[in-house]
Short mmCIF file of C-alpha atoms in Angstrom, two decimals:
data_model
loop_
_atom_site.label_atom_id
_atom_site.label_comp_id
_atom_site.label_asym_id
_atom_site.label_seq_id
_atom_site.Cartn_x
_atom_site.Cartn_y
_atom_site.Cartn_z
CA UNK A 1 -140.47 -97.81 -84.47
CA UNK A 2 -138.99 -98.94 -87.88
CA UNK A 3 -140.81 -101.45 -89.93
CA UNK A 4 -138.16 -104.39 -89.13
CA UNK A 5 -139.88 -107.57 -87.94
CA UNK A 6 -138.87 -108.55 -84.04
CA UNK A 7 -136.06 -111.10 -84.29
CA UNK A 8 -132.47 -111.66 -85.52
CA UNK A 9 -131.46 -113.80 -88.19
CA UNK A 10 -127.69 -113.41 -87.15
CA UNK A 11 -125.21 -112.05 -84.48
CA UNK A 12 -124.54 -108.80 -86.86
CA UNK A 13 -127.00 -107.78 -88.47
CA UNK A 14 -128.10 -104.00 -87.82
CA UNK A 15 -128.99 -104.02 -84.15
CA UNK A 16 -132.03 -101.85 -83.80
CA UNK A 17 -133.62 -102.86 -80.15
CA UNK A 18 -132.03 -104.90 -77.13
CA UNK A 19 -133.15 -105.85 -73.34
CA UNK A 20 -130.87 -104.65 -70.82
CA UNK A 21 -131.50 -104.86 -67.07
CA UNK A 22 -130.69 -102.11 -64.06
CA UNK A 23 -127.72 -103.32 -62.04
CA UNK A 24 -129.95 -102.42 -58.71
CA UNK A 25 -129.83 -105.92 -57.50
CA UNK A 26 -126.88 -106.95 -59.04
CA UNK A 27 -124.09 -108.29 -56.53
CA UNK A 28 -121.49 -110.63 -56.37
CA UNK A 29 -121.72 -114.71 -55.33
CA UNK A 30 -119.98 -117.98 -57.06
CA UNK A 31 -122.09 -117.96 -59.58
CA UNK A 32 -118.98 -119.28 -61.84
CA UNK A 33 -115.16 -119.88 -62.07
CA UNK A 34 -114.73 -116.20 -63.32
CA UNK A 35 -116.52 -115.00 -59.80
CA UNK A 36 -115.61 -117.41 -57.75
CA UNK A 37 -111.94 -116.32 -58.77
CA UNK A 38 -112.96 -112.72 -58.25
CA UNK A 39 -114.00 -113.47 -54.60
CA UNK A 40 -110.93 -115.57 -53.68
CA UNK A 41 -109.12 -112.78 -54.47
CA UNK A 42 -110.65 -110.26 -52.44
CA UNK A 43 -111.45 -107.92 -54.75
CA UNK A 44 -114.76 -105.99 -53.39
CA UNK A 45 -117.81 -105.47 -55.45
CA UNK A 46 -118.83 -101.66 -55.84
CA UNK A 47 -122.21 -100.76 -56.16
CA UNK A 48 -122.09 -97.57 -57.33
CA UNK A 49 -119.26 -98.17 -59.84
CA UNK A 50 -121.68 -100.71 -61.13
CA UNK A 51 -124.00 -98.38 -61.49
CA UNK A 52 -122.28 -95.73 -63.50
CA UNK A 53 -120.36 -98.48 -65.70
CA UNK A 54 -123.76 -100.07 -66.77
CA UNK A 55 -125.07 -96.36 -67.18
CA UNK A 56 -122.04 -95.79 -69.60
CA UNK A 57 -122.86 -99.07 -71.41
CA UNK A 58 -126.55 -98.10 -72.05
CA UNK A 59 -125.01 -94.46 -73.24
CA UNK A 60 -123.02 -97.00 -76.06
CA UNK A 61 -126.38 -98.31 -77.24
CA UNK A 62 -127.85 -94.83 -77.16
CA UNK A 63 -124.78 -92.95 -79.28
CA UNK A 64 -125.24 -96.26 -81.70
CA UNK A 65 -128.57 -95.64 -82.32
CA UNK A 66 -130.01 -98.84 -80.73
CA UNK A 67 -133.23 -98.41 -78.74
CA UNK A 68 -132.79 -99.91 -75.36
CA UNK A 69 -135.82 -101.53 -73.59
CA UNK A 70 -135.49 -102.18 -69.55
CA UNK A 71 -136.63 -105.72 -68.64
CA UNK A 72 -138.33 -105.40 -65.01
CA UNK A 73 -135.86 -105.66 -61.80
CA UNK A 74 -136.47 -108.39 -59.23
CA UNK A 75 -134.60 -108.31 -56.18
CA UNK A 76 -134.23 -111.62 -55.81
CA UNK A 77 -132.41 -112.20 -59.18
CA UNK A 78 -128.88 -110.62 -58.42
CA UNK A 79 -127.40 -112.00 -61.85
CA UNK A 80 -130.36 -111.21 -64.46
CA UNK A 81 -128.52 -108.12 -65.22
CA UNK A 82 -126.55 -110.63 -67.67
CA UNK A 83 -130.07 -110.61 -69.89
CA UNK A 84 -128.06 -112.55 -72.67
CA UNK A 85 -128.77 -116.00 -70.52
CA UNK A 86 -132.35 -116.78 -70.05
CA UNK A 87 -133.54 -117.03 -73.89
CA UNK A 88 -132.32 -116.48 -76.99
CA UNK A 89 -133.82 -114.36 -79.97
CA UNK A 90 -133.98 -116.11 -83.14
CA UNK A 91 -136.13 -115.14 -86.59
CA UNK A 92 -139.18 -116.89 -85.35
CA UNK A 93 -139.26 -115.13 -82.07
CA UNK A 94 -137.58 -116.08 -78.63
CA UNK A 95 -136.50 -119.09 -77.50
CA UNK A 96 -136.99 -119.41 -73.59
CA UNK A 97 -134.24 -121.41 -72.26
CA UNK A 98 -133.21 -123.32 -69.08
CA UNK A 99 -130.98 -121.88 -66.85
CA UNK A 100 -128.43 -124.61 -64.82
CA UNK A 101 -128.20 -122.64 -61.25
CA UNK A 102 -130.63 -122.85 -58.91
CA UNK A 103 -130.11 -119.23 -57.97
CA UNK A 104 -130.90 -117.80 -61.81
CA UNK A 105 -133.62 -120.11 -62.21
CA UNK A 106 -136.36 -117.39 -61.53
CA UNK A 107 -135.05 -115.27 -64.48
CA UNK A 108 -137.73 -117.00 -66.73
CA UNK A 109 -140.40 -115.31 -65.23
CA UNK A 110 -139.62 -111.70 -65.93
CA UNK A 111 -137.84 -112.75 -69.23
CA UNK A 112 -141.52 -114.69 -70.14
CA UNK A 113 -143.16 -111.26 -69.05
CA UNK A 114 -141.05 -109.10 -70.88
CA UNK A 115 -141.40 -110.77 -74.32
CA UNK A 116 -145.15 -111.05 -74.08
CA UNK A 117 -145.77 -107.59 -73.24
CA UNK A 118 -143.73 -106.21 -75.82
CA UNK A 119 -145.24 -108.57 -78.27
CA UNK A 120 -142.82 -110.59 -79.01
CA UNK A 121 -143.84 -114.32 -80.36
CA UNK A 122 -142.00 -117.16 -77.93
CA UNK A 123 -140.77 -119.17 -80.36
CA UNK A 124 -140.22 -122.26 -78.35
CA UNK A 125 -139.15 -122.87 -74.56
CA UNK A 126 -136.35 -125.45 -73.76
CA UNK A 127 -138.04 -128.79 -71.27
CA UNK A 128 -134.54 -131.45 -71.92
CA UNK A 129 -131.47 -130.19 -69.67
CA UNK A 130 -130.22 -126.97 -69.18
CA UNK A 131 -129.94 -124.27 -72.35
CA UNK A 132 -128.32 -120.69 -71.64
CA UNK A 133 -128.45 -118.40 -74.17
CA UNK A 134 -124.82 -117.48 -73.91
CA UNK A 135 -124.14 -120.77 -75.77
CA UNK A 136 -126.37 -119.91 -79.02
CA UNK A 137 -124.52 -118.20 -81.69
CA UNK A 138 -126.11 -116.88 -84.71
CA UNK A 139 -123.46 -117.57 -87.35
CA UNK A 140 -124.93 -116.71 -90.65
CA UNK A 141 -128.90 -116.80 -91.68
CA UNK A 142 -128.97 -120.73 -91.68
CA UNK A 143 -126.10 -121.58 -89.62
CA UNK A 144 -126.03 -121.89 -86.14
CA UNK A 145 -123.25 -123.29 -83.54
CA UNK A 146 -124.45 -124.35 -79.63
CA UNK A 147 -121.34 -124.62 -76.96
CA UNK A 148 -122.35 -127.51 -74.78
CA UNK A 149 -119.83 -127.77 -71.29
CA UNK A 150 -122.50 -130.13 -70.37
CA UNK A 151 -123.33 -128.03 -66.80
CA UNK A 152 -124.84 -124.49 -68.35
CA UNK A 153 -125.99 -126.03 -71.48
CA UNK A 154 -126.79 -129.96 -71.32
CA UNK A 155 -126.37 -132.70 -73.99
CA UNK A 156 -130.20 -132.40 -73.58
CA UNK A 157 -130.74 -128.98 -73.93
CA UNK A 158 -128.22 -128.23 -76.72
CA UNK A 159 -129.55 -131.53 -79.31
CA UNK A 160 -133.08 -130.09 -78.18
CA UNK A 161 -132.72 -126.75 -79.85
CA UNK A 162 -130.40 -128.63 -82.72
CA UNK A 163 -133.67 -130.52 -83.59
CA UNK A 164 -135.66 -127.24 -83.91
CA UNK A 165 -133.07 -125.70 -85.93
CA UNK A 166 -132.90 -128.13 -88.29
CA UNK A 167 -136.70 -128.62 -88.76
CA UNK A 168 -136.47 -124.88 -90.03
CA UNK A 169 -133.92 -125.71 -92.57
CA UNK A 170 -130.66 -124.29 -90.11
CA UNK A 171 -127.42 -126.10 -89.86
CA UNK A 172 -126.71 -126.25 -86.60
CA UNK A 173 -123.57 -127.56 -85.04
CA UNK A 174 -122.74 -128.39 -81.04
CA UNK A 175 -119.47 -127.09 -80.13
CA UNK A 176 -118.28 -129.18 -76.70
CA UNK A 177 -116.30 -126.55 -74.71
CA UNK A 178 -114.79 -126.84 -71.21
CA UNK A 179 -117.17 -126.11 -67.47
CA UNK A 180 -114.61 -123.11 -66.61
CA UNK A 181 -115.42 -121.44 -69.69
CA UNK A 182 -119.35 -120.71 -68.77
CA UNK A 183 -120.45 -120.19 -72.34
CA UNK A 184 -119.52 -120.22 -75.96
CA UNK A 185 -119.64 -116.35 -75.86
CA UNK A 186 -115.73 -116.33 -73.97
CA UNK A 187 -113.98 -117.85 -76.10
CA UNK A 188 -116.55 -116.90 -79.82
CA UNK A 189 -117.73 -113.86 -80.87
CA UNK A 190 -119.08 -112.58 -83.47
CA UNK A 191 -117.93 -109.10 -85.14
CA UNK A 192 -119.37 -108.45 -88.53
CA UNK A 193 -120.28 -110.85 -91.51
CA UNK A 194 -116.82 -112.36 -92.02
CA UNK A 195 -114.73 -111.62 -88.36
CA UNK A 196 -114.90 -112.97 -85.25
CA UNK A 197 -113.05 -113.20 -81.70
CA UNK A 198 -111.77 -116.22 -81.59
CA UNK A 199 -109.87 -117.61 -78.39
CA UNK A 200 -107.51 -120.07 -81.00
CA UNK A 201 -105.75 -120.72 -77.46
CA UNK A 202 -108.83 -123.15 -77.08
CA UNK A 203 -111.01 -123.40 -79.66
CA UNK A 204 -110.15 -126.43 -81.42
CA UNK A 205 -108.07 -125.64 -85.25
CA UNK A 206 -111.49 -128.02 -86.61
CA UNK A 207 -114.04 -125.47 -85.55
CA UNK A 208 -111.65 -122.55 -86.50
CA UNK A 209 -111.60 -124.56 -89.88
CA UNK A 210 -115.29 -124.61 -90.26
CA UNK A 211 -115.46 -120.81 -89.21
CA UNK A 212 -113.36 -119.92 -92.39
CA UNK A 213 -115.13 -122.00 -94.55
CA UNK A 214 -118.33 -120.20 -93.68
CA UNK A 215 -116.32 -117.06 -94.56
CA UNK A 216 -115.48 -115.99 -91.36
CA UNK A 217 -111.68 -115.44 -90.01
CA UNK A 218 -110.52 -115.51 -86.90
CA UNK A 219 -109.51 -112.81 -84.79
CA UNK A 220 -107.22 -114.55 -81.86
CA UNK A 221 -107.66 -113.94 -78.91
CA UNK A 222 -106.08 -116.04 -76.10
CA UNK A 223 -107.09 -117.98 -72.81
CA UNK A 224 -106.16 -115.00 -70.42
CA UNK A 225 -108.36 -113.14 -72.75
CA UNK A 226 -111.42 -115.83 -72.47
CA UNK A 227 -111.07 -116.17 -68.26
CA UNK A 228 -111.45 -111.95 -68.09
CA UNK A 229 -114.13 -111.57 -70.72
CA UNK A 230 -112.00 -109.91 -73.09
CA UNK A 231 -112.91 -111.71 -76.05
CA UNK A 232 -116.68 -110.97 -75.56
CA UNK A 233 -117.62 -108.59 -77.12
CA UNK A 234 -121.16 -107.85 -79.04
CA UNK A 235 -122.16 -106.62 -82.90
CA UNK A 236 -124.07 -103.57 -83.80
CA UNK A 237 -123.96 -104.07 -87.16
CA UNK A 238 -121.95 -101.90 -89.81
CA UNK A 239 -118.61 -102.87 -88.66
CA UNK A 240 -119.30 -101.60 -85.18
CA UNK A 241 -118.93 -103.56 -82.09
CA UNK A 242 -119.28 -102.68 -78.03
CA UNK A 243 -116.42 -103.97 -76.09
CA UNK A 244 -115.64 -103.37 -72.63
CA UNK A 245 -112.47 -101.07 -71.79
CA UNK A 246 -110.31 -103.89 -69.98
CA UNK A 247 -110.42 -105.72 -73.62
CA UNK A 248 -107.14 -103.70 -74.75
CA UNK A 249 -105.85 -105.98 -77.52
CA UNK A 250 -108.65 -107.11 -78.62
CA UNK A 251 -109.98 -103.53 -79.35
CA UNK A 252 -106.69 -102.57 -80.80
CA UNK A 253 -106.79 -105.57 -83.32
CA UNK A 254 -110.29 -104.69 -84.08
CA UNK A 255 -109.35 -101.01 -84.58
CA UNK A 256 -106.93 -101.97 -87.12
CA UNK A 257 -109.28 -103.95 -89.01
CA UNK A 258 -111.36 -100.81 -89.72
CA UNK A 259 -113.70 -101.64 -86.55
CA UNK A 260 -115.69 -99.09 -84.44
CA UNK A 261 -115.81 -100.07 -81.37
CA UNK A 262 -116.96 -98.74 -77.96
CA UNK A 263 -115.49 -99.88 -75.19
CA UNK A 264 -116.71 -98.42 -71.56
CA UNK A 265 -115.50 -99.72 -68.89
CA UNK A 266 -117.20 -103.08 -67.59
CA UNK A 267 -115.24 -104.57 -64.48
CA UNK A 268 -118.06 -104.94 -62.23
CA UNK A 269 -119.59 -107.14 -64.54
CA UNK A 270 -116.61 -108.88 -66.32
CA UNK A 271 -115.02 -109.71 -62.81
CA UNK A 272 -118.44 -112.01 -62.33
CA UNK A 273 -118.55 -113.68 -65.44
CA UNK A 274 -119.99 -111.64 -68.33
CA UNK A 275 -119.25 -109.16 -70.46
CA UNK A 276 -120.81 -106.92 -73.29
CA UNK A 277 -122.97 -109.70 -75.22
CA UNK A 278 -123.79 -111.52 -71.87
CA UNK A 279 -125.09 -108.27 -70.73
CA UNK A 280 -127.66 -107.45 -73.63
CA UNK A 281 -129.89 -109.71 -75.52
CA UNK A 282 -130.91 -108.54 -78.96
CA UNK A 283 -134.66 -108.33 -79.73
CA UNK A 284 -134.15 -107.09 -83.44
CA UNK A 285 -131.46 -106.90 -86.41
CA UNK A 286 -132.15 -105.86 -90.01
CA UNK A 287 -132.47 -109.46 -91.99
CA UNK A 288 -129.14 -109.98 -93.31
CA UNK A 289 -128.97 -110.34 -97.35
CA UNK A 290 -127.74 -113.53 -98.59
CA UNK A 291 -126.67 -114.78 -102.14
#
């Protein structure tokens, strides 16, 4: 264990630990408009191809260096594999949020449990709307962005978590975003300190605007991309990312920007609604230096 505080001052800093889950009890429902497009099409879920694809993913952490903790399985959470919803980790420790669908709302309790016995503070815990943690982005030590669609993250929620922001000094910004697109994490992502995925098919030219004035450019990817997860993708830090196999273009244009960037094969989990960063939440990054 290094000496590196629990927490995560941005989305790229160093990655040293993340929470994963098993995909035991992961399985299929209309959870979402990504899913709920799977199923109409009647594409079939596979277990074991689950299996091995998350097995691959955890590998990607592994070869990266990035110690992987296991948060507890519950049977009757089917969709807690996507660890990146329930709470989000910020420098002052986690910040429990509120999940919208009745079906995920248990995910707390293990998430609560899991913090706590790894002795990690709980920073605060969401009580106005709905929060997910797919909406939180990390922009730059001091800057943060919310996407509110106003079903997985509330008005409430998201100007609850501005206020604490802002009482420790962050700017934080809500981004409104459209229901289909689940989270902020489709259609933003960040790479390193001055790149992103961007899906400029949607994301409006006033937030790309305040991305580059923060020093970050855009990376397009487009609305296709957002609806199959292909612009999610998550930072490890040093100008390496993991993607997920089925994001072709976006690797390639990442490639070419000097990017590392591993890229196992995800479609279990994209086809239901989440990809790379949905799938891991971050419990510590080396501080980021500023100035």
């Amino acid at each position: 264990m290094d000496n590196t505080p629990w927490g995560c001052d941005s989305d790229y800093g160093v990655l040293r630990d993340v929470a994963l889950r098993s995909p035991e009890h992961f399985g299929w429902f209309g959870a979402n408009a990504v899913a709920k497009e799977t199923l109409r099409k009647g594409i079939i879920f596979d277990p074991k191809l689950a299996a091995d694809q998350h097995a691959a993913f955890v590998a990607a952490f592994e070869d990266a260096g990035v110690r992987v903790h296991m948060v507890e399985p519950d049977p009757a959470l089917r969709y807690h594999v996507y660890t990146r919803d329930p709470a989000i980790m910020t420098p002052w420790g986690i910040l429990i949020g509120q999940m919208q669908r009745e079906q995920r709302r248990g995910e707390v309790a293990p998430t609560v449990r899991f913090h706590l016995n790894t002795g990690i503070p709980i920073w605060n815990w969401v009580t106005a709307g709905s929060l997910e943690g797919g909406d939180v982005h990390l922009l730059r030590p001091g800057v943060a962005a919310i996407g509110m669609s106003g079903n997985r993250t509330t008005p409430e929620g998201a100007e609850q978590a501005k206020a604490w922001f802002e009482a420790e000094g962050w700017e934080c910004r809500i981004i409104p975003i459209a229901e289909h697109f689940l989270h902020l994490d489709l259609l933003i992502s960040m790479v390193n300190e001055s790149l992103a995925l961007v899906c400029t098919d949607v994301v409006e030219p006033e937030i790309v605007n305040w991305l580059a004035e923060l020093g970050i450019k855009a990376v397009p990817t487009t609305y296709a991309d957002a609806m199959r997860l292909a612009g999610n993708c998550l930072s490890l830090g040093d100008d390496r990312v993991i993607s997920s196999a089925e994001a072709e273009t976006a690797n390639a244009q990442l490639r070419s920007l000097g990017i590392k960037v591993y890229d196992p094969a995800l479609t279990m989990f994209t086809l239901a609604g989440g990809g790379p960063r949905c799938l891991s939440q971050p419990l510590r990054r080396e501080p980021v230096k500023t100035g």
